[in-house]
Coordinates of C-alpha atoms in Angstrom, one line a residue:
Chain Z
M38 CA 112.4 138.1 86.9
P39 CA 113.0 135.9 84.0
T40 CA 113.0 132.5 85.4
D41 CA 112.6 130.2 82.1
N42 CA 116.1 129.8 81.5
S43 CA 115.7 127.1 79.3
N44 CA 113.0 128.4 77.3
M45 CA 110.1 126.0 78.0
L46 CA 107.8 128.6 76.6
K47 CA 109.1 127.9 72.9
V48 CA 108.9 124.2 73.6
I49 CA 105.3 124.3 74.6
E50 CA 104.6 126.8 71.6
D51 CA 106.4 124.5 69.3
F52 CA 104.0 121.5 70.4
P53 CA 101.9 121.4 67.3
L54 CA 105.3 121.4 65.5
Q55 CA 106.3 118.6 67.4
C56 CA 103.3 116.6 66.4
R57 CA 103.6 117.1 63.0
T58 CA 107.3 115.8 63.1
A59 CA 106.3 112.9 65.2
L60 CA 103.8 111.8 62.8
E61 CA 106.4 111.3 60.1
L62 CA 108.6 108.9 62.6
P63 CA 106.8 105.8 62.4
K64 CA 106.4 105.6 58.7
G65 CA 106.4 102.1 57.5
M66 CA 106.7 100.6 60.7
T67 CA 104.2 97.6 61.2
V68 CA 103.8 94.6 63.6
S69 CA 102.3 91.3 62.2
G70 CA 100.5 88.4 63.7
K71 CA 97.5 88.6 65.9
V72 CA 97.4 91.4 68.7
D73 CA 94.9 90.7 71.4
K74 CA 96.4 93.4 73.9
I75 CA 98.4 96.4 73.8
V76 CA 100.4 97.4 76.5
V77 CA 102.3 100.7 77.0
A78 CA 105.3 100.4 79.6
G79 CA 106.8 103.7 80.6
M80 CA 107.1 106.2 83.7
G81 CA 106.3 109.9 84.2
G82 CA 106.1 111.8 80.9
S83 CA 106.9 108.7 78.9
A84 CA 103.7 107.1 80.2
V85 CA 101.2 109.9 79.9
G86 CA 101.1 109.0 76.2
G87 CA 100.0 105.3 76.9
D88 CA 97.2 106.9 78.9
L89 CA 96.0 109.2 75.9
L90 CA 96.3 106.3 73.8
K91 CA 94.0 104.3 76.0
I92 CA 91.4 107.0 76.1
Y93 CA 91.5 107.2 72.1
T94 CA 90.9 103.6 71.8
H95 CA 88.3 103.3 74.5
D96 CA 85.7 102.0 72.0
S97 CA 88.3 99.4 70.5
K98 CA 88.2 95.6 71.0
V99 CA 91.8 95.5 72.0
P100 CA 92.4 96.7 75.5
V101 CA 95.2 98.9 76.4
F102 CA 97.4 98.7 79.5
V103 CA 99.5 101.1 80.9
I104 CA 102.2 99.7 83.1
R105 CA 104.1 101.9 85.3
D106 CA 106.4 99.1 87.1
Y107 CA 109.3 97.0 86.9
K108 CA 107.3 93.9 85.7
V109 CA 104.7 93.4 83.0
P110 CA 101.4 91.4 83.9
N111 CA 101.4 87.6 83.5
F112 CA 98.8 87.7 81.1
I113 CA 101.3 89.2 78.7
D114 CA 102.3 86.8 75.8
E115 CA 102.8 86.5 72.1
N116 CA 99.9 88.1 71.0
T117 CA 100.7 91.2 73.0
L118 CA 102.0 94.3 71.6
V119 CA 104.3 96.2 74.0
F120 CA 105.5 99.5 73.4
A121 CA 108.5 100.0 75.7
V122 CA 108.6 104.3 76.0
S123 CA 111.4 105.9 77.7
Y124 CA 112.4 109.3 76.3
S125 CA 115.7 108.9 77.8
G126 CA 116.0 105.1 77.1
N127 CA 117.5 104.6 80.6
T128 CA 114.5 104.6 82.8
E129 CA 115.2 101.4 85.2
E130 CA 111.5 100.5 85.6
T131 CA 111.0 100.5 81.8
L132 CA 114.3 98.8 81.0
S133 CA 113.3 96.2 83.4
A134 CA 109.6 95.7 82.1
F135 CA 111.2 95.5 78.4
E136 CA 113.2 92.4 79.7
D137 CA 110.0 90.9 81.3
A138 CA 108.2 91.5 78.0
Q139 CA 110.7 90.0 76.2
R140 CA 110.9 86.8 78.6
K141 CA 107.0 86.5 78.0
K142 CA 107.6 86.4 74.3
A143 CA 105.4 89.6 73.4
K144 CA 106.1 91.8 70.3
I145 CA 108.0 94.8 71.4
V146 CA 108.5 98.1 69.8
A147 CA 110.7 100.8 71.7
V148 CA 110.0 104.4 71.5
T149 CA 113.4 106.3 72.9
S150 CA 115.7 108.8 72.1
G151 CA 118.5 106.5 72.8
G152 CA 120.2 105.2 75.8
Q153 CA 119.9 101.3 76.8
L154 CA 116.7 100.8 75.4
A155 CA 117.7 101.6 71.9
V156 CA 120.7 99.2 72.1
M157 CA 118.6 96.6 73.7
A158 CA 115.4 96.7 71.6
K159 CA 115.2 95.1 67.9
K160 CA 112.4 97.4 66.6
V161 CA 112.9 100.9 67.4
I162 CA 111.4 104.2 66.9
K163 CA 114.2 106.7 67.3
I164 CA 112.9 110.2 68.7
P165 CA 114.9 113.2 69.0
S166 CA 116.5 114.0 72.2
G167 CA 117.2 117.3 74.2
L168 CA 113.9 117.7 75.8
Q169 CA 112.5 117.2 79.2
P170 CA 110.5 113.7 78.7
R171 CA 107.4 115.5 79.6
A172 CA 107.7 118.0 76.8
A173 CA 108.1 115.4 74.5
L174 CA 104.7 114.0 74.3
G175 CA 104.2 114.4 70.7
Y176 CA 107.0 112.2 70.1
T177 CA 106.0 109.7 72.5
F178 CA 102.3 109.5 71.5
F179 CA 102.1 109.8 67.8
P180 CA 104.8 107.2 67.2
V181 CA 102.6 104.6 69.2
L182 CA 99.7 105.5 67.2
G183 CA 101.5 105.5 64.0
V184 CA 102.3 101.7 64.3
L185 CA 99.0 100.6 65.4
A186 CA 97.6 102.7 62.3
N187 CA 100.0 101.2 60.0
S188 CA 99.4 97.8 61.3
G189 CA 95.6 97.9 60.9
I190 CA 95.0 97.7 64.8
V191 CA 93.5 101.3 64.9
D192 CA 92.0 103.4 62.3
V193 CA 93.2 106.9 62.3
K194 CA 91.6 109.5 59.9
G195 CA 93.6 112.2 58.4
K196 CA 90.9 114.7 59.1
E197 CA 91.0 114.0 63.0
I198 CA 94.8 114.6 62.9
E199 CA 94.2 117.9 60.8
E200 CA 91.6 119.2 63.0
M201 CA 93.8 118.5 65.9
L202 CA 96.8 120.5 64.5
D203 CA 94.6 123.3 63.4
I204 CA 93.1 123.8 66.9
L205 CA 96.5 123.5 68.7
S206 CA 98.1 126.0 66.3
K207 CA 96.0 128.8 67.7
T208 CA 98.4 128.9 70.6
D209 CA 97.7 132.4 71.9
E210 CA 94.0 131.3 73.0
F211 CA 95.6 128.2 74.9
K212 CA 98.3 130.7 76.6
A213 CA 95.3 133.1 77.5
V214 CA 93.5 130.6 79.2
G215 CA 96.7 129.0 81.0
E216 CA 97.5 132.3 82.2
R217 CA 94.1 132.9 83.7
I218 CA 94.0 129.3 85.2
A219 CA 97.6 130.0 86.8
K220 CA 96.5 133.3 88.2
K221 CA 93.2 131.7 89.7
I222 CA 95.3 129.2 91.3
G223 CA 97.9 131.5 92.9
L224 CA 99.5 129.7 96.1
R225 CA 96.6 127.1 96.3
T226 CA 96.9 123.6 95.5
P227 CA 95.0 122.8 92.4
I228 CA 92.7 119.5 92.2
I229 CA 91.9 118.8 88.8
Y230 CA 88.8 116.7 87.5
A231 CA 87.7 115.3 84.2
S232 CA 85.2 112.6 83.3
E233 CA 86.6 109.0 83.8
L234 CA 87.3 108.6 80.1
L235 CA 89.2 112.0 80.2
G236 CA 90.8 111.4 83.6
A237 CA 94.2 111.0 82.2
V238 CA 94.0 114.5 80.9
A239 CA 93.2 115.6 84.4
Y240 CA 96.4 113.5 85.6
R241 CA 98.7 115.3 82.9
W242 CA 97.6 118.6 84.3
K243 CA 98.5 117.3 87.9
T244 CA 102.0 116.1 87.0
Q245 CA 102.6 119.4 85.0
F246 CA 102.0 121.3 87.9
N247 CA 104.3 119.1 89.9
E248 CA 107.1 119.0 87.4
N249 CA 106.8 122.6 85.7
S250 CA 105.6 124.6 88.6
K251 CA 107.2 122.6 91.5
A252 CA 103.8 122.5 93.1
A253 CA 101.5 120.2 95.0
A254 CA 98.3 119.1 92.7
F255 CA 95.8 116.0 92.8
Y256 CA 93.4 114.9 90.2
H257 CA 90.3 112.7 90.3
A258 CA 87.6 111.8 87.9
F259 CA 83.7 111.9 87.6
S260 CA 81.6 110.3 88.8
E261 CA 83.8 108.5 91.2
M262 CA 84.7 111.5 93.0
N263 CA 81.0 112.0 93.8
H264 CA 81.2 108.8 96.0
N265 CA 83.9 109.8 98.3
E266 CA 86.3 112.9 97.4
I267 CA 83.3 115.3 97.6
A268 CA 82.7 114.4 101.2
G269 CA 86.4 115.6 102.2
Y270 CA 85.2 119.4 100.9
Q271 CA 83.4 119.5 104.3
S272 CA 86.8 120.4 105.9
I273 CA 88.6 122.3 103.2
N274 CA 89.5 125.9 103.7
K275 CA 88.9 128.3 100.9
N276 CA 92.6 129.4 100.8
D277 CA 94.1 125.8 100.5
F278 CA 92.7 124.5 97.1
V279 CA 91.1 125.5 93.8
A280 CA 89.0 122.9 91.9
I281 CA 89.4 122.7 88.0
F282 CA 87.1 120.9 85.9
I283 CA 88.1 119.9 82.4
R284 CA 84.9 119.5 80.6
D285 CA 84.2 117.9 77.2
K286 CA 81.0 118.3 75.0
N287 CA 80.8 114.8 74.7
D288 CA 80.6 113.8 78.3
N289 CA 77.9 111.7 79.4
E290 CA 74.6 113.7 80.2
R291 CA 74.5 112.3 83.8
V292 CA 78.3 113.5 84.3
K293 CA 77.4 116.6 83.0
K294 CA 74.8 117.2 85.5
R295 CA 76.9 115.6 88.2
M296 CA 79.5 118.3 87.4
D297 CA 77.1 121.1 87.5
I298 CA 75.8 120.1 90.8
T299 CA 79.0 119.2 92.4
K300 CA 80.2 122.8 91.4
E301 CA 77.2 124.3 93.1
I302 CA 77.9 122.0 96.3
I303 CA 81.6 122.8 96.5
S304 CA 81.7 126.2 95.6
S305 CA 81.0 127.4 99.1
R306 CA 84.5 125.6 100.0
V307 CA 86.8 126.4 97.1
D308 CA 87.0 128.4 93.8
V309 CA 85.8 126.3 90.9
E310 CA 87.4 127.0 87.4
E311 CA 86.2 125.2 84.4
V312 CA 87.9 124.6 81.3
F313 CA 86.4 123.2 77.7
T314 CA 88.1 121.0 75.3
R315 CA 87.9 121.9 71.7
G316 CA 87.3 120.2 68.6
E317 CA 84.7 117.7 66.9
H318 CA 87.1 114.9 67.2
L319 CA 88.3 112.9 70.1
L320 CA 91.8 113.3 69.4
S321 CA 91.5 117.3 69.3
R322 CA 89.4 117.2 72.4
I323 CA 92.4 115.0 74.2
F324 CA 95.2 117.3 73.1
S325 CA 93.4 120.6 73.6
G326 CA 92.5 119.3 77.0
V327 CA 96.3 118.7 77.5
Y328 CA 97.6 121.8 75.9
Y329 CA 95.5 124.0 78.4
G330 CA 97.3 122.4 81.2
D331 CA 100.6 122.8 79.5
F332 CA 100.3 126.5 79.6
A333 CA 98.7 126.8 82.8
S334 CA 101.6 124.7 84.6
Y335 CA 104.2 127.0 82.8
Y336 CA 102.4 130.3 83.7
L337 CA 102.2 128.8 87.4
A338 CA 106.0 128.2 87.4
L339 CA 106.6 131.9 86.5
A340 CA 104.2 132.8 89.3
N341 CA 105.9 130.8 91.7
R342 CA 109.3 132.1 90.5
V343 CA 110.6 128.7 89.7
D344 CA 112.5 127.6 86.3
P345 CA 110.0 125.4 84.6
T346 CA 112.4 123.1 82.9
P347 CA 114.8 121.4 85.5
V348 CA 113.6 118.9 88.0
T349 CA 116.4 119.0 90.3
V350 CA 114.9 116.9 93.0
I351 CA 114.1 114.0 90.7
E352 CA 117.6 114.3 89.4
N353 CA 119.0 114.2 93.1
L354 CA 116.7 111.2 93.6
K355 CA 118.0 109.2 90.6
K356 CA 121.8 109.8 91.8
K357 CA 120.7 108.5 95.4
L358 CA 119.4 105.5 93.7
K359 CA 122.5 104.3 91.8
Chain R
M755 CA 81.9 115.0 122.8
P756 CA 80.5 111.7 121.6
T757 CA 80.1 111.9 117.9
D758 CA 79.9 108.4 116.9
N759 CA 76.3 108.1 116.8
S760 CA 75.7 105.3 114.7
N761 CA 78.6 103.1 115.9
M762 CA 80.8 103.1 113.3
L763 CA 83.7 101.7 115.7
K764 CA 81.6 98.5 116.2
V765 CA 81.2 98.0 112.5
I766 CA 85.0 98.4 112.0
E767 CA 85.7 96.4 115.0
D768 CA 83.4 93.5 113.6
F769 CA 85.1 93.4 110.3
P770 CA 86.9 90.3 110.8
L771 CA 83.3 88.7 111.6
Q772 CA 81.9 90.3 108.7
C773 CA 84.4 88.5 106.5
R774 CA 83.9 85.1 108.2
T775 CA 80.0 85.6 107.4
A776 CA 80.9 86.9 103.7
L777 CA 83.1 83.7 102.9
E778 CA 79.9 81.7 103.5
L779 CA 77.5 83.5 101.0
P780 CA 79.0 82.6 97.6
K781 CA 78.8 78.7 98.6
G782 CA 77.9 76.6 95.8
M783 CA 77.7 79.4 93.0
T784 CA 79.9 78.9 89.9
V785 CA 80.1 80.2 86.4
S786 CA 80.8 77.8 83.5
G787 CA 82.4 78.3 80.1
K788 CA 85.5 80.2 79.1
V789 CA 86.2 83.4 81.1
D790 CA 89.3 85.4 79.5
K791 CA 88.5 88.7 81.2
I792 CA 86.9 89.8 84.5
V793 CA 85.0 93.1 85.0
V794 CA 84.1 94.5 88.5
A795 CA 81.7 97.2 87.9
G796 CA 80.9 99.4 90.8
M797 CA 81.4 103.0 92.3
G798 CA 83.0 104.1 95.6
G799 CA 82.8 101.7 98.5
S800 CA 81.6 99.2 96.1
A801 CA 84.2 99.4 93.9
V802 CA 87.0 98.8 96.3
G803 CA 86.9 95.2 96.5
G804 CA 87.6 95.2 92.8
D805 CA 90.6 96.9 93.2
L806 CA 91.8 94.6 95.9
L807 CA 90.7 91.6 93.9
K808 CA 92.8 93.0 90.8
I809 CA 95.9 92.9 93.4
Y810 CA 95.2 89.6 94.7
T811 CA 95.0 88.1 91.1
H812 CA 97.9 90.3 89.6
D813 CA 99.8 86.9 88.8
S814 CA 97.0 85.7 87.2
K815 CA 96.4 84.7 83.3
V816 CA 93.1 86.6 83.4
P817 CA 92.9 90.3 83.6
V818 CA 90.8 92.1 86.0
F819 CA 89.4 95.5 84.8
V820 CA 87.7 97.8 87.5
I821 CA 85.1 99.9 85.8
R822 CA 83.5 103.0 87.4
D823 CA 81.4 104.1 84.9
Y824 CA 78.0 104.2 83.3
K825 CA 79.3 101.7 80.3
V826 CA 81.6 98.7 80.2
P827 CA 84.4 98.6 77.6
N828 CA 83.9 97.4 74.1
F829 CA 86.2 94.3 74.6
I830 CA 83.6 92.9 76.8
D831 CA 82.1 89.8 75.4
E832 CA 80.3 86.5 76.2
N833 CA 83.8 85.4 77.6
T834 CA 83.8 88.0 80.2
L835 CA 82.7 87.5 83.8
V836 CA 81.2 90.5 84.8
F837 CA 80.7 91.2 88.6
A838 CA 78.1 94.3 89.3
V839 CA 78.7 95.3 92.7
S840 CA 76.5 97.8 94.3
Y841 CA 75.7 97.6 97.9
S842 CA 72.4 99.3 97.8
G843 CA 71.5 98.0 94.3
N844 CA 70.5 101.5 93.1
T845 CA 73.8 102.9 92.2
E846 CA 73.2 104.7 88.9
E847 CA 76.4 104.0 87.1
T848 CA 76.5 100.3 87.9
L849 CA 72.6 99.7 86.9
S850 CA 73.9 101.2 83.5
A851 CA 77.1 99.2 83.2
F852 CA 75.2 96.0 84.2
E853 CA 72.6 96.8 81.3
D854 CA 75.4 97.6 78.9
A855 CA 77.4 94.4 80.1
Q856 CA 74.1 92.4 79.3
R857 CA 73.8 93.9 75.9
K858 CA 77.4 92.6 75.3
K859 CA 76.4 89.1 76.5
A860 CA 78.7 88.8 79.3
K861 CA 78.2 86.1 82.2
I862 CA 77.1 88.5 85.0
V863 CA 76.9 87.8 88.7
A864 CA 75.4 90.8 90.9
V865 CA 76.5 91.3 94.4
T866 CA 73.9 93.5 96.2
S867 CA 72.0 93.9 99.5
G868 CA 68.9 94.4 97.2
G869 CA 67.6 97.3 95.1
Q870 CA 66.9 97.4 91.4
L871 CA 70.2 95.4 90.9
A872 CA 68.7 92.3 92.6
V873 CA 65.5 92.6 90.6
M874 CA 67.3 93.0 87.2
A875 CA 70.2 90.4 87.7
K876 CA 69.6 86.6 87.1
K877 CA 72.6 85.6 89.2
V878 CA 72.5 87.5 92.6
I879 CA 74.5 87.0 95.9
K880 CA 72.4 88.7 98.2
I881 CA 74.4 90.5 101.1
P882 CA 73.3 91.8 104.4
S883 CA 71.8 95.4 104.3
G884 CA 72.1 98.1 106.9
L885 CA 75.6 99.4 106.5
Q886 CA 77.5 102.2 104.8
P887 CA 78.8 100.7 101.3
R888 CA 82.2 101.4 102.4
A889 CA 81.9 99.6 105.7
A890 CA 80.6 96.6 103.9
L891 CA 84.0 95.8 102.1
G892 CA 84.0 92.1 103.3
Y893 CA 80.6 91.4 102.0
T894 CA 81.4 92.9 98.4
F895 CA 85.1 91.2 98.2
F896 CA 84.5 88.0 99.6
P897 CA 81.4 86.7 97.5
V898 CA 83.3 87.7 94.2
L899 CA 86.6 85.9 95.4
G900 CA 84.4 82.9 96.1
V901 CA 82.6 82.7 92.7
L902 CA 86.2 82.8 91.1
A903 CA 87.3 80.5 93.4
N904 CA 84.2 77.9 93.2
S905 CA 84.7 78.2 89.3
G906 CA 88.3 77.1 89.2
I907 CA 89.4 80.7 88.0
V908 CA 91.5 81.6 91.1
D909 CA 93.2 79.4 93.7
V910 CA 92.4 80.3 97.3
K911 CA 94.0 78.5 99.8
G912 CA 92.4 77.8 103.3
K913 CA 95.5 79.0 105.0
E914 CA 95.7 82.4 103.4
I915 CA 92.1 83.0 104.7
E916 CA 93.0 81.7 108.2
E917 CA 96.1 83.9 108.3
M918 CA 94.1 86.7 107.3
L919 CA 91.4 86.4 109.7
D920 CA 93.6 85.6 112.9
I921 CA 95.7 88.8 111.9
L922 CA 92.5 91.2 111.5
S923 CA 91.1 89.6 114.8
K924 CA 93.9 91.4 116.7
T925 CA 91.9 94.4 116.6
D926 CA 93.5 96.6 119.4
E927 CA 96.8 96.5 117.5
F928 CA 95.1 98.2 114.4
K929 CA 93.1 100.6 116.8
A930 CA 96.6 101.7 118.2
V931 CA 98.2 102.2 114.9
G932 CA 95.3 104.1 113.6
E933 CA 94.9 106.1 116.6
R934 CA 98.6 107.3 116.3
I935 CA 98.3 108.2 112.7
A936 CA 95.0 110.1 113.1
K937 CA 96.8 112.3 115.9
K938 CA 99.7 112.5 113.7
I939 CA 97.7 114.1 111.0
G940 CA 95.8 116.4 112.9
L941 CA 94.4 119.3 110.6
R942 CA 96.7 118.5 107.8
T943 CA 95.9 116.7 104.4
P944 CA 97.1 113.2 104.5
I945 CA 98.8 112.0 101.2
I946 CA 98.9 108.0 101.1
Y947 CA 101.6 106.3 99.2
A948 CA 102.0 102.6 98.2
S949 CA 103.9 100.3 95.7
E950 CA 102.2 100.2 92.5
L951 CA 100.8 96.8 93.3
L952 CA 99.3 98.1 96.8
G953 CA 98.3 101.5 95.4
A954 CA 94.4 100.4 95.8
V955 CA 95.1 100.1 99.3
A956 CA 96.4 103.6 99.4
Y957 CA 93.5 104.7 97.5
R958 CA 91.1 102.9 100.2
W959 CA 92.8 105.1 102.9
K960 CA 92.1 108.1 100.9
T961 CA 88.5 107.5 100.4
Q962 CA 87.9 106.6 104.1
F963 CA 89.6 109.7 105.1
N964 CA 87.3 111.4 102.7
E965 CA 84.3 109.9 103.9
N966 CA 84.8 108.8 107.6
S967 CA 86.5 111.7 108.5
K968 CA 85.0 114.1 106.1
A969 CA 88.6 115.4 105.2
A970 CA 90.8 116.1 101.9
A971 CA 93.1 113.2 101.2
F972 CA 95.1 112.2 98.5
Y973 CA 97.0 109.1 97.2
H974 CA 99.7 108.0 94.8
A975 CA 101.9 105.0 93.9
F976 CA 105.6 104.3 93.7
S977 CA 107.7 104.6 91.9
E978 CA 105.3 106.8 89.5
M979 CA 105.4 109.5 92.0
N980 CA 109.4 109.8 92.0
H981 CA 108.7 110.9 88.2
N982 CA 106.5 114.0 89.0
E983 CA 104.7 114.4 92.5
I984 CA 108.1 114.5 94.2
A985 CA 108.9 117.8 92.4
G986 CA 105.5 119.6 94.1
Y987 CA 107.1 119.0 97.5
Q988 CA 109.3 121.8 96.7
S989 CA 106.7 124.3 97.5
I990 CA 104.9 122.5 100.3
N991 CA 104.4 123.9 103.8
K992 CA 105.1 121.5 106.6
N993 CA 101.8 122.4 108.1
D994 CA 99.7 121.6 105.1
F995 CA 100.2 118.0 104.5
V996 CA 101.4 114.6 106.0
A997 CA 102.9 111.8 103.8
I998 CA 101.6 108.0 104.9
F999 CA 103.8 105.3 103.4
I1000 CA 102.2 101.9 103.3
R1001 CA 104.8 99.4 103.2
D1002 CA 105.2 95.9 102.2
K1003 CA 107.9 93.2 103.1
N1004 CA 107.5 91.9 99.4
D1005 CA 107.8 95.3 97.7
N1006 CA 110.3 95.2 94.8
E1007 CA 113.8 96.0 96.5
R1008 CA 114.2 99.0 94.1
V1009 CA 110.8 100.4 95.4
K1010 CA 112.0 99.8 98.9
K1011 CA 115.2 101.9 98.3
R1012 CA 112.9 104.5 96.4
M1013 CA 110.6 105.1 99.5
D1014 CA 113.6 105.5 101.7
I1015 CA 115.3 108.0 100.0
T1016 CA 111.9 109.6 99.0
K1017 CA 111.2 109.6 103.0
E1018 CA 115.0 111.6 103.3
I1019 CA 114.0 113.9 100.8
I1020 CA 110.7 115.1 101.6
S1021 CA 111.0 115.0 105.4
S1022 CA 112.3 118.7 105.1
R1023 CA 108.7 119.7 103.8
V1024 CA 106.2 117.0 105.4
D1025 CA 106.3 114.6 108.4
V1026 CA 106.3 111.3 107.0
E1027 CA 104.5 108.1 108.8
E1028 CA 105.1 104.6 107.8
V1029 CA 102.8 101.7 108.3
F1030 CA 103.6 97.9 107.6
T1031 CA 101.4 95.4 106.2
R1032 CA 101.2 92.1 108.1
G1033 CA 101.3 88.3 107.4
E1034 CA 103.0 86.0 104.9
H1035 CA 100.1 85.9 102.4
L1036 CA 99.1 88.4 99.9
L1037 CA 95.6 88.4 101.3
S1038 CA 96.7 89.2 104.8
R1039 CA 98.9 92.0 103.7
I1040 CA 96.2 93.6 101.5
F1041 CA 93.6 93.5 104.2
S1042 CA 95.8 94.4 107.1
G1043 CA 96.9 97.4 105.1
V1044 CA 93.2 98.2 104.5
Y1045 CA 92.6 97.8 108.4
Y1046 CA 94.9 100.3 109.6
G1047 CA 93.5 102.9 107.3
D1048 CA 89.8 102.2 108.3
F1049 CA 90.7 102.8 112.2
A1050 CA 92.8 105.8 111.1
S1051 CA 89.9 107.4 109.4
Y1052 CA 87.8 106.5 112.2
Y1053 CA 90.0 108.2 115.0
L1054 CA 90.4 111.2 112.5
A1055 CA 86.7 111.7 112.3
L1056 CA 86.5 111.7 116.1
A1057 CA 89.5 114.3 116.4
N1058 CA 87.5 116.4 113.5
R1059 CA 84.5 116.3 115.7
V1060 CA 82.6 114.9 112.9
D1061 CA 80.2 111.7 112.9
P1062 CA 81.9 108.9 110.8
T1063 CA 79.0 107.3 109.6
P1064 CA 76.6 109.6 107.8
V1065 CA 77.8 111.4 104.5
T1066 CA 75.4 114.1 104.1
V1067 CA 76.9 115.9 101.2
I1068 CA 76.8 112.5 99.1
E1069 CA 73.0 112.2 99.9
N1070 CA 72.3 115.7 99.1
L1071 CA 74.3 115.2 95.8
K1072 CA 72.0 112.1 95.0
K1073 CA 68.8 114.0 96.0
K1074 CA 69.7 116.9 93.5
L1075 CA 70.7 114.5 90.8
K1076 CA 66.8 113.0 90.8

């Protein structure tokens, strides 16, 4: 029963290679002048890189905003650096946000494989086409990071990059964990948790389960979930949901303890699976966290006997919107 | 089978009255000096007011950040106005964030009924004690809004307040809708949707279902859900979930169309319920949206035969954390 007709497996396996290629794309591109805010405008798979950038720069003096909407906020001005990210270049929300950012005189860099966005923007990083946007995360993340590094806005060390590529290249280890998680989920709905900092990694898992596996999936962050969502487990049936904790060695000690206790409390109502991010550097820990989920969603697609690549319902919706 | 032992019904019915009282609390309190960022630090029910403030000020030049964590971001400085909001005054994340904000020399206003926070903070708005934090939303929202208005940072019109209080006072209409929604949900898991702008209203519904009804509940925003979550409906069973759309007359026209088409697409897999916010002014539309959900979660608690007030599992967790 082969359902992976477009070979999504190879695309996921090639992710470290994609990252290597993506690292070269922003070479020489800089922005000049004052930058006191960074905005990543995008939707779906093209916005996730923005979420990950926000994690990566969480210690920075320059706030990052990820905007998934038709407009950018009113505090955007000429000192704001806006990345308009649309893999296709034709995402209507992103095109609209791009125009709004232009009206507000922001500095804008477009990251796209083509489409309208490539025509409209003055500064464009062209990325290879032919992938599903969610499978092009390397192409949408590293060019943004590169422009920020080239412009002296963030400091990215070569050893961080090398560690990350080295860890991700051990693909078989990620596959094995992904396969184990998918098997554990079965027909149940996964709820993915991470610390507040890594919440976007949990969100990436959720969206990969939605799009690759065509399955319902949800996410939340610690410790906020301790203040509300945990109460919902009182009425959950063991056959309905599986909880997946993405854990990081640098999680706050109190958050670690919260996760341990929460696991103990909710274990009577759901199975709890744990996945540990890998590496010393934050970049490795972010992308290893993401990579496990990419494989888990892939194997869940196979288990559900759906082709991981096409997202027909999303395409149909776009047609109806025209 | 009376399960509402602590009379949560009366607390919810009295919400317009609570708002009236809360509006008086910040009288005369101002902050001076430059404010270029606003932070609301809090958790659970004490953080939701921050989310709603972010909606209310979405057109502002001053960004609002809601921080649900042990630390505040590194871009917080002496030009940041931080509201540390903890109903009990003893929320460990908020106390820790408060201290972090102090180290970063932010201007700080505490909003609390007492506890450690009232002792530690120089500027405190004391709010009445004795409620569940989630039932004290009027007390945690309006003092923050009041300080911002007193300080000339936001402009709140009397007519907005009056319209809101007038709309909310028609309690029976909100009750009827809440009861209808709760009946519709039954034993299924609600997923609540709103536009990106009103996403926090959907989140409030989710948390109220978690805490009042002790039920699983999830949320997402339009149009982002069109880019991933909608694909998950392919494998959803009609008996498992109910989708609830919170609609607003000022939703972007494309978002309205997206909601209509999404409803049409997912109706084969789930029942879809719609709720319309009320009023001309954004403040009314935010709080009417919230108020429907408060009643819906209350009636779902009764249907589930659980007492809406106590959240034993959260209390147990706190004990184990000590």
